[in-house]
């Protein structure tokens, strides 16, 4: 079982890495050229609530945290009919997710992370029933995690 | 030597994932990843083409093409029956409709010895009653079944007459040639019941004058009671009967006020059309197609290409559009597995029914061989990219 202590330790380590500003180790989201609206081969696009465009490798769709974020996006915003996917979190949190995926962290850590960001969403994940309803509580928004 | 023998034996006994698909003949359709298709087939009134692409973990779209006897008596009438059932909340209701609606229709046609609007209406009603009976039976074990429903689009071609019956937001579009110019124009044949349409919201408000929250706008999408986009469906009994809108149904589906009269209706909109020689083809499709293609775009794609593979071509065009909206490549979209795929597009079902005017004008008593094709033939096993939880696969048998 992962304790909150482990999580905080992990998060602060990430912050140090990010703050160090070392070009080789800097955490950043891969992006396409701004002139192109279609992602590079092998990638998909999500937007964050603070309007940042994140271009991620297709294989990231297998990641548990990302899949949970997609479910939360559906609960919060519905499935977008005419545009790109928007995730209910900020870019800083996405950077953290990318860092976790690259580090291949344990599934337990990912699970703890998901539980900490949206306990309200968990009950609806156990079934394929409906895509609407269940507003995500303001207090449980993933943006909180960015404060680590 | 021994290992070679073992490999040979293993190859012989390896279970094939495509064993249900008739690869050589194309008779039952083919599977290519999440795409199922039957490029060409023959029905009583001409050719047809079918394609289904799955996005949900369990395919919620169901469909059927039935050609031949539309009654239980040998005397007929004979004709073509097309059904597109777009499920929501799970696959159970759309599967039930796929298994029962056509049988009910045959029974009522036999009783009345002809095809009519009344026969179709009764078949819908009997199917809805069957679903309610199933939910009553399963309520104590699986209360969430009350929140599963299905749109239902049906086309019947019999004796030169076309009947279109619709519940929900699937759509049938006719391609009709304009004699003077030779152009093929789209004619929408079905009325839709989606709260995004102003007249549907007005109808709901008129039916529920005491309820200021009968339709709610959330994130630019209109929903009935803030829960569902369609105003008519088969199933969804939690919005039809008070006894199914209570615990242990999930709180998010429960209404504050007890249901006094049904909020959703199961009454189909039915239209009747005498087919003319200039009527070329009809495209039946779930809303997964129409959210990416306009009626005329779809008609143009069918008209400007060979008939063979028309439905698959329409699905591809819709997926290319979906990829564009998600700012990614079509080739990458196709790599995304079911379940996660629902965030990129909906399940899509397309049936293109071509009309051969010589065959259409034939009497409905003319006997012919029967044909029955179900869309999306194979049930795939769960895999790594699919969501972690899988609802019970055993539905309303």
JSON list of C-alpha atoms in Angstrom, two decimals, chain B residues 11 46 63 121 135 196-197 207 216 221 255 262 309 312-313 323 346 369:
[
{"chain": "B", "resi": 11, "resn": "UNK", "atom": "CA", "xyz": [-1.12, -24.61, -35.05]},
{"chain": "B", "resi": 46, "resn": "UNK", "atom": "CA", "xyz": [-31.62, -4.64, -54.67]},
{"chain": "B", "resi": 63, "resn": "UNK", "atom": "CA", "xyz": [-28.09, -3.82, -36.44]},
{"chain": "B", "resi": 121, "resn": "UNK", "atom": "CA", "xyz": [-46.21, 0.51, -34.14]},
{"chain": "B", "resi": 135, "resn": "UNK", "atom": "CA", "xyz": [-36.09, -5.17, -16.18]},
{"chain": "B", "resi": 196, "resn": "UNK", "atom": "CA", "xyz": [-30.57, 19.46, -29.09]},
{"chain": "B", "resi": 197, "resn": "UNK", "atom": "CA", "xyz": [-33.54, 20.10, -31.45]},
{"chain": "B", "resi": 207, "resn": "UNK", "atom": "CA", "xyz": [-45.76, 17.73, -21.88]},
{"chain": "B", "resi": 216, "resn": "UNK", "atom": "CA", "xyz": [-31.17, 21.23, -18.93]},
{"chain": "B", "resi": 221, "resn": "UNK", "atom": "CA", "xyz": [-25.43, 19.94, -24.56]},
{"chain": "B", "resi": 255, "resn": "UNK", "atom": "CA", "xyz": [-34.90, 12.05, -9.66]},
{"chain": "B", "resi": 262, "resn": "UNK", "atom": "CA", "xyz": [-43.29, 8.90, -18.26]},
{"chain": "B", "resi": 309, "resn": "UNK", "atom": "CA", "xyz": [-18.09, -1.23, -49.91]},
{"chain": "B", "resi": 312, "resn": "UNK", "atom": "CA", "xyz": [-17.30, 0.93, -45.14]},
{"chain": "B", "resi": 313, "resn": "UNK", "atom": "CA", "xyz": [-16.40, 4.03, -47.17]},
{"chain": "B", "resi": 323, "resn": "UNK", "atom": "CA", "xyz": [-9.44, 12.19, -36.29]},
{"chain": "B", "resi": 346, "resn": "UNK", "atom": "CA", "xyz": [-18.90, 6.82, -31.00]},
{"chain": "B", "resi": 369, "resn": "UNK", "atom": "CA", "xyz": [-34.94, -16.57, -50.66]}
]
